[in-house]
Short mmCIF file of C-alpha atoms in Angstrom, two decimals:
data_model
loop_
_atom_site.label_atom_id
_atom_site.label_comp_id
_atom_site.label_asym_id
_atom_site.label_seq_id
_atom_site.Cartn_x
_atom_site.Cartn_y
_atom_site.Cartn_z
CA MET A 12 -0.01 -0.10 -0.06
CA GLU A 13 1.50 3.28 -0.96
CA LYS A 14 1.15 6.31 1.12
CA ASN A 15 -2.02 8.35 0.59
CA THR A 16 -1.05 11.92 -0.22
CA ASN A 17 -4.48 13.06 0.34
CA THR A 18 -4.47 12.27 4.10
CA GLU A 19 -2.81 13.44 6.92
CA PRO A 20 0.03 11.28 8.66
CA ILE A 21 -1.33 9.74 11.93
CA LEU A 22 2.30 10.12 13.27
CA THR A 23 5.25 12.57 12.11
CA VAL A 24 8.84 12.24 13.10
CA LYS A 25 10.89 15.53 12.35
CA SER A 26 14.61 15.52 12.58
CA LEU A 27 14.57 13.29 15.52
CA GLU A 28 18.00 13.03 17.37
CA LYS A 29 19.14 11.01 20.31
CA LYS A 30 22.51 11.37 22.20
CA PHE A 31 23.73 9.22 25.02
CA PRO A 32 26.46 10.89 27.38
CA VAL A 33 29.58 8.96 27.94
CA TYR A 34 31.19 9.53 31.36
CA SER A 35 34.75 8.83 32.54
CA ALA A 36 35.91 6.00 34.63
CA PHE A 37 34.93 7.81 37.57
CA GLY A 38 31.52 8.26 36.75
CA LYS A 39 29.31 11.50 36.43
CA LEU A 40 31.39 13.30 39.13
CA PHE A 41 33.82 14.37 36.36
CA GLY A 42 31.28 15.20 33.72
CA THR A 43 30.64 14.11 30.17
CA THR A 44 33.50 12.85 28.09
CA ALA A 45 31.75 12.35 24.90
CA HIS A 46 28.49 11.55 23.27
CA VAL A 47 27.02 8.56 21.38
CA HIS A 48 24.97 9.97 18.75
CA ALA A 49 22.59 7.01 18.37
CA VAL A 50 19.93 8.81 16.21
CA ARG A 51 20.72 11.87 13.94
CA ASP A 52 18.07 13.88 12.05
CA VAL A 53 15.64 11.15 11.37
CA SER A 54 12.37 12.17 9.73
CA PHE A 55 9.51 10.06 8.37
CA GLN A 56 5.52 9.98 8.70
CA LEU A 57 3.19 7.01 9.32
CA TYR A 58 -0.15 7.01 7.73
CA GLU A 59 -3.09 5.39 9.14
CA GLY A 60 -3.47 1.73 8.37
CA GLU A 61 0.11 1.12 6.85
CA THR A 62 3.14 -0.77 8.07
CA TYR A 63 6.38 1.20 7.79
CA GLY A 64 9.70 -0.91 7.94
CA LEU A 65 12.74 0.22 9.51
CA VAL A 66 15.70 -1.90 8.52
CA GLY A 67 19.45 -1.69 9.26
CA GLU A 68 22.33 -3.43 10.69
CA SER A 69 22.69 -4.08 14.48
CA GLY A 70 23.86 -0.54 16.02
CA SER A 71 22.02 1.52 13.35
CA GLY A 72 19.76 3.19 15.67
CA LYS A 73 16.54 1.35 14.97
CA SER A 74 15.46 0.37 18.23
CA THR A 75 16.54 3.67 19.80
CA THR A 76 14.28 5.39 17.31
CA GLY A 77 11.33 3.48 18.43
CA ARG A 78 11.91 4.00 22.10
CA THR A 79 12.36 7.55 21.63
CA ILE A 80 9.07 8.08 19.58
CA LEU A 81 7.41 6.64 22.72
CA GLY A 82 9.27 8.56 25.11
CA LEU A 83 10.73 5.50 26.80
CA THR A 84 14.15 7.35 25.87
CA PRO A 85 13.80 11.08 25.95
CA ALA A 86 14.85 12.70 22.82
CA THR A 87 17.72 15.17 22.59
CA ASN A 88 16.34 17.10 19.75
CA GLY A 89 13.44 16.98 17.17
CA GLN A 90 9.72 16.42 17.38
CA VAL A 91 7.29 13.53 17.45
CA LEU A 92 3.90 14.78 16.31
CA TYR A 93 0.65 12.86 17.27
CA GLN A 94 -2.65 14.64 16.91
CA ASN A 95 -0.97 17.78 16.56
CA GLN A 96 0.83 17.43 19.88
CA ASP A 97 4.58 17.20 20.26
CA LEU A 98 5.19 14.00 22.43
CA THR A 99 8.80 15.05 22.97
CA LYS A 100 7.89 18.21 24.94
CA MET A 101 5.52 16.44 27.23
CA SER A 102 5.93 15.68 30.72
CA GLU A 103 5.51 11.97 32.07
CA THR A 104 2.14 12.68 33.15
CA GLU A 105 1.02 14.30 30.10
CA LEU A 106 2.60 11.63 27.93
CA ARG A 107 0.84 8.88 29.93
CA TYR A 108 -2.49 10.08 28.32
CA PHE A 109 -1.18 9.43 24.84
CA ARG A 110 0.36 6.26 25.54
CA LYS A 111 -3.04 4.39 25.29
CA ASP A 112 -2.84 5.18 21.64
CA LEU A 113 0.87 4.40 21.17
CA GLN A 114 1.97 0.78 22.24
CA MET A 115 5.04 -1.27 21.88
CA VAL A 116 5.82 -4.88 21.20
CA PHE A 117 9.34 -5.71 22.47
CA GLN A 118 11.81 -8.01 21.19
CA ASP A 119 12.25 -10.43 24.24
CA PRO A 120 8.70 -10.91 25.42
CA PHE A 121 9.87 -12.87 28.60
CA SER A 122 11.85 -10.11 30.07
CA SER A 123 8.77 -7.76 29.41
CA LEU A 124 6.51 -9.95 31.36
CA ASN A 125 6.55 -9.92 35.09
CA PRO A 126 7.48 -13.56 36.34
CA ARG A 127 5.48 -13.04 39.38
CA LYS A 128 2.49 -12.33 38.17
CA LYS A 129 -0.43 -14.19 36.24
CA ILE A 130 -1.10 -13.34 32.72
CA GLY A 131 -4.56 -11.99 33.68
CA SER A 132 -3.03 -9.51 36.17
CA ILE A 133 -0.37 -8.44 33.61
CA LEU A 134 -2.80 -7.71 30.71
CA GLU A 135 -5.22 -5.86 33.14
CA GLU A 136 -2.60 -3.69 34.61
CA PRO A 137 -2.87 -0.88 31.89
CA LEU A 138 -6.56 -0.84 32.44
CA VAL A 139 -6.12 -0.34 36.15
CA ILE A 140 -3.53 2.39 35.65
CA HIS A 141 -5.87 4.28 33.32
CA LYS A 142 -8.87 3.62 35.41
CA LEU A 143 -10.92 1.89 32.65
CA GLY A 144 -13.76 -0.30 33.49
CA ASN A 145 -14.44 -2.34 36.77
CA ARG A 146 -13.06 -5.84 37.51
CA GLU A 147 -15.43 -7.78 35.49
CA GLU A 148 -15.21 -5.54 32.58
CA ARG A 149 -11.36 -5.74 32.63
CA GLU A 150 -11.61 -9.50 32.72
CA THR A 151 -13.71 -9.55 29.86
CA LYS A 152 -11.48 -7.39 27.85
CA VAL A 153 -8.40 -9.53 28.68
CA PHE A 154 -10.45 -12.73 27.46
CA GLU A 155 -11.46 -10.89 24.11
CA VAL A 156 -7.63 -9.93 23.72
CA LEU A 157 -6.29 -13.30 24.29
CA LYS A 158 -8.71 -14.77 21.67
CA LEU A 159 -7.50 -12.20 19.21
CA VAL A 160 -3.98 -13.46 19.35
CA GLY A 161 -4.74 -17.13 19.21
CA LEU A 162 -4.56 -18.07 22.98
CA GLN A 163 -7.14 -19.73 25.26
CA ALA A 164 -9.18 -18.41 28.16
CA GLU A 165 -7.42 -20.79 30.42
CA HIS A 166 -3.97 -18.95 29.85
CA TYR A 167 -5.45 -16.11 31.94
CA PHE A 168 -4.52 -17.96 35.05
CA ARG A 169 -1.02 -19.02 33.96
CA TYR A 170 2.37 -17.36 34.69
CA PRO A 171 4.79 -16.23 31.82
CA HIS A 172 7.34 -19.19 32.42
CA GLU A 173 4.56 -21.69 31.41
CA PHE A 174 4.44 -20.38 27.85
CA SER A 175 6.68 -21.16 24.77
CA GLY A 176 8.55 -18.27 22.79
CA GLY A 177 5.88 -17.83 20.29
CA GLN A 178 3.07 -17.81 22.73
CA ARG A 179 4.97 -15.19 24.96
CA GLN A 180 5.19 -13.01 21.74
CA ARG A 181 1.44 -13.41 21.43
CA LEU A 182 1.05 -12.14 24.89
CA GLY A 183 3.30 -9.23 24.15
CA ILE A 184 1.04 -8.39 21.31
CA ALA A 185 -1.97 -8.83 23.52
CA ARG A 186 -0.80 -6.52 26.06
CA ALA A 187 -0.26 -3.95 23.34
CA LEU A 188 -3.75 -4.37 22.25
CA ILE A 189 -5.40 -4.22 25.59
CA MET A 190 -5.69 -0.30 25.33
CA ASN A 191 -7.21 -0.25 21.74
CA PRO A 192 -4.09 1.54 20.29
CA LYS A 193 -3.92 3.26 17.00
CA VAL A 194 -0.15 2.72 16.34
CA ILE A 195 1.96 -0.06 17.57
CA ILE A 196 5.65 -0.07 17.29
CA CYS A 197 7.35 -3.59 16.93
CA ASP A 198 10.81 -3.83 17.99
CA GLU A 199 12.27 -6.90 16.31
CA PRO A 200 9.21 -8.95 17.36
CA VAL A 201 10.03 -12.14 15.62
CA SER A 202 13.99 -12.12 15.55
CA ALA A 203 14.15 -14.78 18.46
CA LEU A 204 11.57 -17.13 16.92
CA ASP A 205 11.77 -20.03 14.71
CA VAL A 206 10.92 -19.53 11.14
CA SER A 207 7.67 -21.32 11.39
CA ILE A 208 6.69 -19.45 14.43
CA GLN A 209 7.94 -16.21 12.80
CA SER A 210 5.27 -16.57 9.96
CA GLN A 211 2.49 -17.20 12.55
CA ILE A 212 3.10 -14.10 14.39
CA LEU A 213 3.60 -12.01 11.05
CA ASN A 214 0.27 -13.35 9.95
CA ILE A 215 -1.42 -12.33 13.19
CA LEU A 216 -0.13 -9.05 13.09
CA LYS A 217 -1.29 -8.58 9.36
CA GLU A 218 -4.79 -9.87 10.49
CA LEU A 219 -5.07 -7.58 13.32
CA GLN A 220 -3.93 -4.76 11.37
CA LYS A 221 -6.72 -5.28 8.88
CA SER A 222 -9.67 -6.09 11.31
CA LEU A 223 -8.61 -3.28 13.88
CA GLY A 224 -7.19 -0.60 11.52
CA LEU A 225 -3.68 -0.66 13.26
CA THR A 226 -0.73 1.49 12.05
CA LEU A 227 2.45 -0.51 12.51
CA LEU A 228 6.12 0.68 12.71
CA PHE A 229 8.09 -2.50 12.20
CA ILE A 230 11.71 -2.49 13.24
CA THR A 231 13.90 -5.56 11.91
CA HIS A 232 17.19 -6.47 10.52
CA ASP A 233 15.51 -9.34 8.30
CA ILE A 234 15.08 -8.26 4.79
CA SER A 235 12.71 -11.12 4.03
CA VAL A 236 10.26 -10.30 7.04
CA VAL A 237 10.34 -6.53 6.08
CA ARG A 238 9.38 -7.18 2.74
CA PHE A 239 6.53 -9.46 3.40
CA ILE A 240 5.01 -7.08 6.12
CA SER A 241 5.77 -3.60 5.06
CA ASP A 242 3.95 -1.11 2.75
CA ARG A 243 7.14 1.42 2.85
CA ILE A 244 10.44 0.82 4.06
CA GLY A 245 13.06 3.23 5.72
CA ILE A 246 16.71 2.06 5.56
CA MET A 247 18.79 3.26 8.52
CA TYR A 248 22.52 3.48 8.60
CA LEU A 249 24.66 4.72 11.67
CA GLY A 250 21.52 6.48 13.01
CA SER A 251 20.01 8.10 9.82
CA ILE A 252 17.72 7.16 7.21
CA VAL A 253 19.63 6.71 3.99
CA GLU A 254 16.82 5.40 1.76
CA GLU A 255 13.01 5.40 1.79
CA ALA A 256 10.48 4.03 -0.70
CA PRO A 257 7.31 1.90 -1.15
CA THR A 258 8.35 -1.72 -0.69
CA GLU A 259 7.81 -3.03 -4.20
CA ALA A 260 9.64 0.00 -5.54
CA LEU A 261 12.54 -0.41 -3.26
CA PHE A 262 13.07 -4.19 -4.06
CA ALA A 263 12.89 -3.49 -7.93
CA GLU A 264 15.37 -0.80 -7.94
CA PRO A 265 17.37 -0.19 -4.61
CA LEU A 266 19.40 2.99 -5.16
CA HIS A 267 21.70 3.64 -2.24
CA PRO A 268 24.94 1.53 -2.12
CA TYR A 269 24.12 0.62 1.42
CA THR A 270 20.58 -0.78 0.53
CA LYS A 271 22.09 -2.87 -2.40
CA ALA A 272 24.58 -4.39 -0.03
CA LEU A 273 21.83 -5.39 2.44
CA PHE A 274 19.75 -6.81 -0.19
CA SER A 275 22.86 -8.70 -1.49
CA ALA A 276 23.20 -10.28 1.82
CA VAL A 277 19.88 -12.24 1.52
CA PRO A 278 20.67 -15.68 0.28
CA ASP A 279 20.05 -16.07 -3.27
CA PHE A 280 22.46 -18.13 -5.58
CA THR A 281 21.05 -17.12 -9.04
CA SER A 282 23.75 -15.87 -11.69
CA LYS A 283 22.24 -12.51 -11.73
CA ARG A 284 22.24 -11.71 -8.15
CA LEU A 285 25.83 -13.05 -7.69
CA LYS A 286 26.87 -10.80 -10.71
CA ASP A 287 25.27 -7.69 -9.09
CA ARG A 288 26.21 -8.43 -5.61
CA VAL A 289 27.68 -5.61 -3.46
CA VAL A 290 29.74 -6.74 -0.43
CA LEU A 291 30.48 -4.65 2.44
CA LYS A 292 34.09 -4.37 3.92
CA GLY A 293 34.78 -3.79 7.71
CA GLU A 294 32.36 -3.05 10.44
CA ILE A 295 29.88 -0.27 11.12
CA PRO A 296 31.81 2.92 12.42
CA SER A 297 31.38 3.83 16.11
CA PRO A 298 28.85 6.41 16.96
CA LEU A 299 31.21 8.07 19.20
CA SER A 300 33.32 9.15 16.25
CA PRO A 301 31.28 8.88 13.06
CA PRO A 302 33.05 9.62 9.75
CA SER A 303 32.94 12.99 8.34
CA GLY A 304 30.63 13.57 4.98
CA CYS A 305 28.67 10.63 4.27
CA ALA A 306 28.75 8.01 7.19
CA PHE A 307 28.67 5.22 4.79
CA HIS A 308 31.71 6.37 2.80
CA THR A 309 34.31 4.29 4.79
CA ARG A 310 32.78 1.12 3.53
CA CYS A 311 31.12 2.24 0.15
CA PRO A 312 32.87 0.59 -2.89
CA PHE A 313 31.71 3.66 -4.77
CA ALA A 314 32.87 6.57 -2.64
CA THR A 315 34.39 9.60 -4.13
CA ALA A 316 35.99 12.64 -2.84
CA ILE A 317 32.69 14.47 -2.15
CA CYS A 318 31.32 11.56 -0.14
CA LYS A 319 34.31 12.26 2.34
CA GLN A 320 33.64 15.99 2.60
CA GLN A 321 29.81 16.52 2.31
CA THR A 322 26.84 14.94 4.23
CA PRO A 323 24.30 13.99 1.66
CA ILE A 324 20.68 15.13 2.08
CA LEU A 325 17.66 12.83 1.76
CA LYS A 326 16.10 13.87 -1.43
CA GLU A 327 13.19 12.61 -3.52
CA ILE A 328 14.78 11.00 -6.71
CA LYS A 329 11.70 9.40 -7.95
CA PRO A 330 8.07 9.70 -6.82
CA ALA A 331 7.80 8.71 -3.12
CA HIS A 332 11.37 7.28 -3.37
CA TYR A 333 13.90 9.19 -1.20
CA VAL A 334 17.68 8.56 -1.25
CA ALA A 335 20.56 10.33 0.64
CA CYS A 336 23.62 9.80 -1.59
CA HIS A 337 25.78 11.97 -3.81
CA LEU A 338 26.26 9.22 -6.50
CA VAL A 339 22.64 8.85 -6.99
CA GLU A 340 21.99 12.61 -7.42
CA GLU A 341 24.80 12.72 -10.01
CA LYS A 342 23.18 9.92 -12.10
CA GLU A 343 19.98 11.71 -11.92
#
Protein backbone atom coordinates (compact mmCIF):
# COMPACT_ATOMS: atom_id res chain seq x y z
CA MET A 1 0.00 0.00 0.00
CA GLU A 2 1.52 3.29 -1.06
CA LYS A 3 1.07 6.28 1.17
CA ASN A 4 -2.02 8.37 0.53
CA THR A 5 -0.95 11.94 -0.12
CA ASN A 6 -4.55 13.12 0.35
CA THR A 7 -4.59 12.26 4.04
CA GLU A 8 -2.74 13.64 7.02
CA PRO A 9 -0.17 11.35 8.65
CA ILE A 10 -1.19 9.79 11.94
CA LEU A 11 2.36 10.18 13.29
CA THR A 12 5.13 12.49 12.11
CA VAL A 13 8.78 12.27 13.16
CA LYS A 14 10.79 15.42 12.40
CA SER A 15 14.58 15.73 12.69
CA LEU A 16 14.68 13.33 15.63
CA GLU A 17 18.00 13.09 17.47
CA LYS A 18 19.17 11.10 20.45
CA LYS A 19 22.56 11.45 22.12
CA PHE A 20 23.75 9.36 25.05
CA PRO A 21 26.40 10.89 27.32
CA VAL A 22 29.64 8.98 27.89
CA TYR A 23 31.23 9.50 31.31
CA SER A 24 34.76 8.95 32.50
CA ALA A 25 35.82 5.90 34.48
CA PHE A 26 35.06 7.85 37.66
CA GLY A 27 31.39 8.29 36.77
CA LYS A 28 29.27 11.42 36.45
CA LEU A 29 31.30 13.32 39.04
CA PHE A 30 33.83 14.45 36.41
CA GLY A 31 31.25 15.25 33.73
CA THR A 32 30.69 14.05 30.19
CA THR A 33 33.67 13.03 28.08
CA ALA A 34 31.77 12.43 24.81
CA HIS A 35 28.39 11.58 23.32
CA VAL A 36 27.10 8.56 21.42
CA HIS A 37 24.99 9.96 18.59
CA ALA A 38 22.57 7.03 18.31
CA VAL A 39 19.89 8.78 16.21
CA ARG A 40 20.60 11.77 13.98
CA ASP A 41 18.13 13.86 11.97
CA VAL A 42 15.57 11.07 11.42
CA SER A 43 12.34 12.15 9.72
CA PHE A 44 9.44 10.07 8.39
CA GLN A 45 5.66 9.85 8.49
CA LEU A 46 3.23 7.07 9.34
CA TYR A 47 -0.13 6.96 7.60
CA GLU A 48 -3.20 5.32 9.06
CA GLY A 49 -3.46 1.59 8.37
CA GLU A 50 0.03 1.15 6.87
CA THR A 51 3.14 -0.67 8.01
CA TYR A 52 6.39 1.27 7.86
CA GLY A 53 9.46 -0.96 8.06
CA LEU A 54 12.69 0.33 9.61
CA VAL A 55 15.70 -1.76 8.55
CA GLY A 56 19.42 -1.72 9.24
CA GLU A 57 22.34 -3.50 10.85
CA SER A 58 22.70 -3.87 14.60
CA GLY A 59 23.81 -0.52 15.99
CA SER A 60 22.09 1.53 13.29
CA GLY A 61 19.71 3.16 15.78
CA LYS A 62 16.46 1.39 14.85
CA SER A 63 15.38 0.37 18.35
CA THR A 64 16.50 3.68 19.86
CA THR A 65 14.32 5.47 17.32
CA GLY A 66 11.29 3.41 18.35
CA ARG A 67 11.88 3.93 22.07
CA THR A 68 12.47 7.66 21.58
CA ILE A 69 9.21 8.05 19.67
CA LEU A 70 7.32 6.60 22.64
CA GLY A 71 9.25 8.66 25.17
CA LEU A 72 10.78 5.59 26.82
CA THR A 73 14.08 7.28 25.97
CA PRO A 74 13.92 11.11 26.07
CA ALA A 75 14.73 12.79 22.75
CA THR A 76 17.71 15.15 22.55
CA ASN A 77 16.24 17.17 19.67
CA GLY A 78 13.44 16.96 17.13
CA GLN A 79 9.70 16.42 17.21
CA VAL A 80 7.29 13.50 17.38
CA LEU A 81 3.85 14.81 16.37
CA TYR A 82 0.69 12.86 17.20
CA GLN A 83 -2.72 14.57 16.96
CA ASN A 84 -0.87 17.87 16.45
CA GLN A 85 0.85 17.40 19.82
CA ASP A 86 4.63 17.16 20.23
CA LEU A 87 5.25 14.13 22.42
CA THR A 88 8.90 15.08 23.03
CA LYS A 89 7.85 18.24 24.93
CA MET A 90 5.44 16.49 27.28
CA SER A 91 5.93 15.59 30.91
CA GLU A 92 5.56 11.97 32.01
CA THR A 93 2.04 12.71 33.26
CA GLU A 94 0.98 14.30 29.97
CA LEU A 95 2.59 11.53 27.93
CA ARG A 96 0.72 8.85 29.87
CA TYR A 97 -2.57 10.04 28.35
CA PHE A 98 -1.28 9.46 24.80
CA ARG A 99 0.39 6.12 25.57
CA LYS A 100 -2.95 4.37 25.35
CA ASP A 101 -2.88 5.16 21.62
CA LEU A 102 0.82 4.37 21.14
CA GLN A 103 1.99 0.95 22.26
CA MET A 104 5.08 -1.24 21.80
CA VAL A 105 5.83 -4.92 21.26
CA PHE A 106 9.31 -5.71 22.55
CA GLN A 107 11.93 -8.05 21.10
CA ASP A 108 12.22 -10.24 24.20
CA PRO A 109 8.68 -11.00 25.45
CA PHE A 110 9.85 -12.90 28.53
CA SER A 111 11.86 -10.01 29.96
CA SER A 112 8.89 -7.69 29.47
CA LEU A 113 6.49 -9.95 31.39
CA ASN A 114 6.55 -9.93 35.20
CA PRO A 115 7.38 -13.55 36.17
CA ARG A 116 5.62 -13.17 39.56
CA LYS A 117 2.24 -12.27 38.11
CA LYS A 118 -0.33 -14.31 36.26
CA ILE A 119 -1.15 -13.35 32.69
CA GLY A 120 -4.57 -11.99 33.62
CA SER A 121 -3.04 -9.58 36.10
CA ILE A 122 -0.31 -8.50 33.64
CA LEU A 123 -2.79 -7.74 30.86
CA GLU A 124 -5.23 -5.96 33.18
CA GLU A 125 -2.57 -3.66 34.64
CA PRO A 126 -2.78 -0.96 31.90
CA LEU A 127 -6.56 -0.86 32.32
CA VAL A 128 -6.14 -0.40 36.07
CA ILE A 129 -3.54 2.36 35.61
CA HIS A 130 -5.83 4.26 33.23
CA LYS A 131 -8.89 3.51 35.43
CA LEU A 132 -10.83 1.84 32.63
CA GLY A 133 -13.78 -0.38 33.57
CA ASN A 134 -14.55 -2.37 36.68
CA ARG A 135 -13.00 -5.72 37.53
CA GLU A 136 -15.54 -7.74 35.55
CA GLU A 137 -15.20 -5.52 32.47
CA ARG A 138 -11.41 -5.74 32.62
CA GLU A 139 -11.52 -9.53 32.79
CA THR A 140 -13.87 -9.64 29.80
CA LYS A 141 -11.53 -7.39 27.84
CA VAL A 142 -8.53 -9.62 28.61
CA PHE A 143 -10.37 -12.75 27.47
CA GLU A 144 -11.30 -10.97 24.22
CA VAL A 145 -7.70 -9.94 23.54
CA LEU A 146 -6.34 -13.41 24.32
CA LYS A 147 -8.72 -14.82 21.72
CA LEU A 148 -7.61 -12.22 19.18
CA VAL A 149 -3.98 -13.38 19.38
CA GLY A 150 -4.85 -17.08 19.22
CA LEU A 151 -4.62 -17.98 22.93
CA GLN A 152 -7.14 -19.73 25.17
CA ALA A 153 -9.16 -18.44 28.12
CA GLU A 154 -7.29 -20.84 30.41
CA HIS A 155 -4.05 -18.93 29.72
CA TYR A 156 -5.46 -16.10 31.84
CA PHE A 157 -4.52 -18.07 34.97
CA ARG A 158 -0.96 -19.09 33.99
CA TYR A 159 2.46 -17.56 34.64
CA PRO A 160 4.84 -16.36 31.88
CA HIS A 161 7.29 -19.25 32.36
CA GLU A 162 4.55 -21.71 31.37
CA PHE A 163 4.49 -20.43 27.78
CA SER A 164 6.65 -21.11 24.74
CA GLY A 165 8.54 -18.33 22.95
CA GLY A 166 5.85 -17.92 20.31
CA GLN A 167 3.08 -17.83 22.91
CA ARG A 168 4.96 -15.20 24.91
CA GLN A 169 5.20 -12.99 21.86
CA ARG A 170 1.45 -13.41 21.38
CA LEU A 171 1.10 -12.19 24.96
CA GLY A 172 3.30 -9.21 24.13
CA ILE A 173 0.96 -8.37 21.25
CA ALA A 174 -2.07 -8.89 23.51
CA ARG A 175 -0.69 -6.45 26.06
CA ALA A 176 -0.16 -3.87 23.33
CA LEU A 177 -3.73 -4.37 22.10
CA ILE A 178 -5.41 -4.14 25.50
CA MET A 179 -5.65 -0.32 25.31
CA ASN A 180 -7.12 -0.29 21.77
CA PRO A 181 -4.11 1.59 20.35
CA LYS A 182 -3.91 3.29 16.98
CA VAL A 183 -0.15 2.85 16.51
CA ILE A 184 2.01 -0.10 17.56
CA ILE A 185 5.81 -0.05 17.39
CA CYS A 186 7.13 -3.60 16.89
CA ASP A 187 10.79 -3.82 17.93
CA GLU A 188 12.23 -6.96 16.28
CA PRO A 189 9.21 -9.00 17.44
CA VAL A 190 10.15 -12.19 15.56
CA SER A 191 13.96 -12.16 15.59
CA ALA A 192 14.22 -14.64 18.49
CA LEU A 193 11.65 -17.09 17.09
CA ASP A 194 11.85 -20.14 14.82
CA VAL A 195 10.97 -19.50 11.18
CA SER A 196 7.65 -21.36 11.39
CA ILE A 197 6.65 -19.37 14.48
CA GLN A 198 7.79 -16.14 12.81
CA SER A 199 5.29 -16.65 10.01
CA GLN A 200 2.48 -17.21 12.54
CA ILE A 201 3.27 -13.99 14.40
CA LEU A 202 3.58 -11.99 11.18
CA ASN A 203 0.24 -13.31 9.93
CA ILE A 204 -1.38 -12.44 13.26
CA LEU A 205 -0.07 -8.88 12.99
CA LYS A 206 -1.36 -8.52 9.43
CA GLU A 207 -4.79 -9.91 10.35
CA LEU A 208 -5.06 -7.65 13.41
CA GLN A 209 -3.96 -4.65 11.36
CA LYS A 210 -6.70 -5.31 8.83
CA SER A 211 -9.47 -5.99 11.37
CA LEU A 212 -8.57 -3.26 13.88
CA GLY A 213 -7.18 -0.61 11.52
CA LEU A 214 -3.78 -0.55 13.21
CA THR A 215 -0.76 1.43 12.05
CA LEU A 216 2.56 -0.36 12.55
CA LEU A 217 6.18 0.75 12.78
CA PHE A 218 8.03 -2.53 12.23
CA ILE A 219 11.70 -2.55 13.28
CA THR A 220 13.85 -5.43 12.04
CA HIS A 221 17.15 -6.44 10.46
CA ASP A 222 15.54 -9.26 8.45
CA ILE A 223 15.08 -8.25 4.81
CA SER A 224 12.65 -11.08 4.00
CA VAL A 225 10.44 -10.25 6.99
CA VAL A 226 10.28 -6.54 6.22
CA ARG A 227 9.39 -7.21 2.59
CA PHE A 228 6.52 -9.47 3.63
CA ILE A 229 4.90 -7.12 6.14
CA SER A 230 5.77 -3.54 5.10
CA ASP A 231 4.06 -1.06 2.78
CA ARG A 232 6.97 1.40 2.91
CA ILE A 233 10.54 0.90 4.11
CA GLY A 234 13.17 3.18 5.58
CA ILE A 235 16.81 2.02 5.49
CA MET A 236 18.90 3.18 8.47
CA TYR A 237 22.67 3.45 8.69
CA LEU A 238 24.56 4.80 11.70
CA GLY A 239 21.54 6.64 13.09
CA SER A 240 20.19 8.15 9.84
CA ILE A 241 17.72 7.12 7.16
CA VAL A 242 19.60 6.79 3.86
CA GLU A 243 16.75 5.55 1.65
CA GLU A 244 12.96 5.39 1.83
CA ALA A 245 10.47 4.04 -0.71
CA PRO A 246 7.36 1.88 -1.14
CA THR A 247 8.32 -1.75 -0.61
CA GLU A 248 7.99 -3.07 -4.15
CA ALA A 249 9.67 0.00 -5.66
CA LEU A 250 12.58 -0.38 -3.26
CA PHE A 251 13.10 -4.05 -4.04
CA ALA A 252 12.66 -3.49 -7.78
CA GLU A 253 15.35 -0.80 -7.84
CA PRO A 254 17.38 -0.08 -4.69
CA LEU A 255 19.40 3.09 -5.27
CA HIS A 256 21.64 3.60 -2.24
CA PRO A 257 24.82 1.44 -2.15
CA TYR A 258 24.03 0.42 1.44
CA THR A 259 20.56 -0.76 0.47
CA LYS A 260 22.05 -2.77 -2.38
CA ALA A 261 24.53 -4.35 0.04
CA LEU A 262 21.76 -5.29 2.49
CA PHE A 263 19.74 -6.93 -0.27
CA SER A 264 22.86 -8.71 -1.53
CA ALA A 265 23.24 -10.31 1.89
CA VAL A 266 19.97 -12.20 1.44
CA PRO A 267 20.80 -15.77 0.30
CA ASP A 268 20.11 -16.05 -3.44
CA PHE A 269 22.45 -18.07 -5.63
CA THR A 270 21.11 -17.18 -9.05
CA SER A 271 23.73 -16.00 -11.50
CA LYS A 272 22.18 -12.52 -11.84
CA ARG A 273 22.21 -11.82 -8.11
CA LEU A 274 25.78 -13.07 -7.75
CA LYS A 275 26.87 -10.80 -10.59
CA ASP A 276 25.21 -7.67 -9.11
CA ARG A 277 26.23 -8.44 -5.55
CA VAL A 278 27.61 -5.60 -3.40
CA VAL A 279 29.84 -6.80 -0.55
CA LEU A 280 30.47 -4.57 2.46
CA LYS A 281 33.93 -4.42 4.00
CA GLY A 282 34.69 -3.68 7.63
CA GLU A 283 32.37 -2.96 10.54
CA ILE A 284 29.85 -0.19 11.05
CA PRO A 285 31.77 2.84 12.43
CA SER A 286 31.46 3.80 16.08
CA PRO A 287 28.74 6.41 16.79
CA LEU A 288 31.25 7.94 19.23
CA SER A 289 33.36 9.13 16.30
CA PRO A 290 31.32 8.91 13.07
CA PRO A 291 33.07 9.57 9.75
CA SER A 292 32.93 13.00 8.17
CA GLY A 293 30.74 13.58 5.13
CA CYS A 294 28.63 10.54 4.24
CA ALA A 295 28.76 8.12 7.17
CA PHE A 296 28.78 5.20 4.73
CA HIS A 297 31.80 6.30 2.70
CA THR A 298 34.28 4.22 4.76
CA ARG A 299 32.57 1.02 3.54
CA CYS A 300 31.14 2.12 0.21
CA PRO A 301 32.91 0.61 -2.84
CA PHE A 302 31.80 3.58 -4.98
CA ALA A 303 32.80 6.48 -2.67
CA THR A 304 34.36 9.58 -4.20
CA ALA A 305 35.99 12.70 -2.76
CA ILE A 306 32.70 14.53 -2.22
CA CYS A 307 31.39 11.61 -0.15
CA LYS A 308 34.19 12.21 2.38
CA GLN A 309 33.54 15.94 2.60
CA GLN A 310 29.80 16.61 2.43
CA THR A 311 26.90 14.92 4.21
CA PRO A 312 24.22 14.01 1.62
CA ILE A 313 20.65 15.17 2.16
CA LEU A 314 17.67 12.82 1.85
CA LYS A 315 16.01 13.91 -1.42
CA GLU A 316 13.16 12.64 -3.58
CA ILE A 317 14.84 11.05 -6.61
CA LYS A 318 11.70 9.39 -7.95
CA PRO A 319 8.05 9.69 -6.87
CA ALA A 320 7.91 8.67 -3.17
CA HIS A 321 11.50 7.34 -3.41
CA TYR A 322 13.99 9.25 -1.25
CA VAL A 323 17.77 8.71 -1.20
CA ALA A 324 20.67 10.35 0.65
CA CYS A 325 23.60 9.72 -1.70
CA HIS A 326 25.80 12.03 -3.79
CA LEU A 327 26.28 9.31 -6.41
CA VAL A 328 22.57 8.83 -7.03
CA GLU A 329 22.11 12.59 -7.41
CA GLU A 330 24.84 12.66 -10.03
CA LYS A 331 23.20 9.89 -12.04
CA GLU A 332 19.88 11.68 -11.99
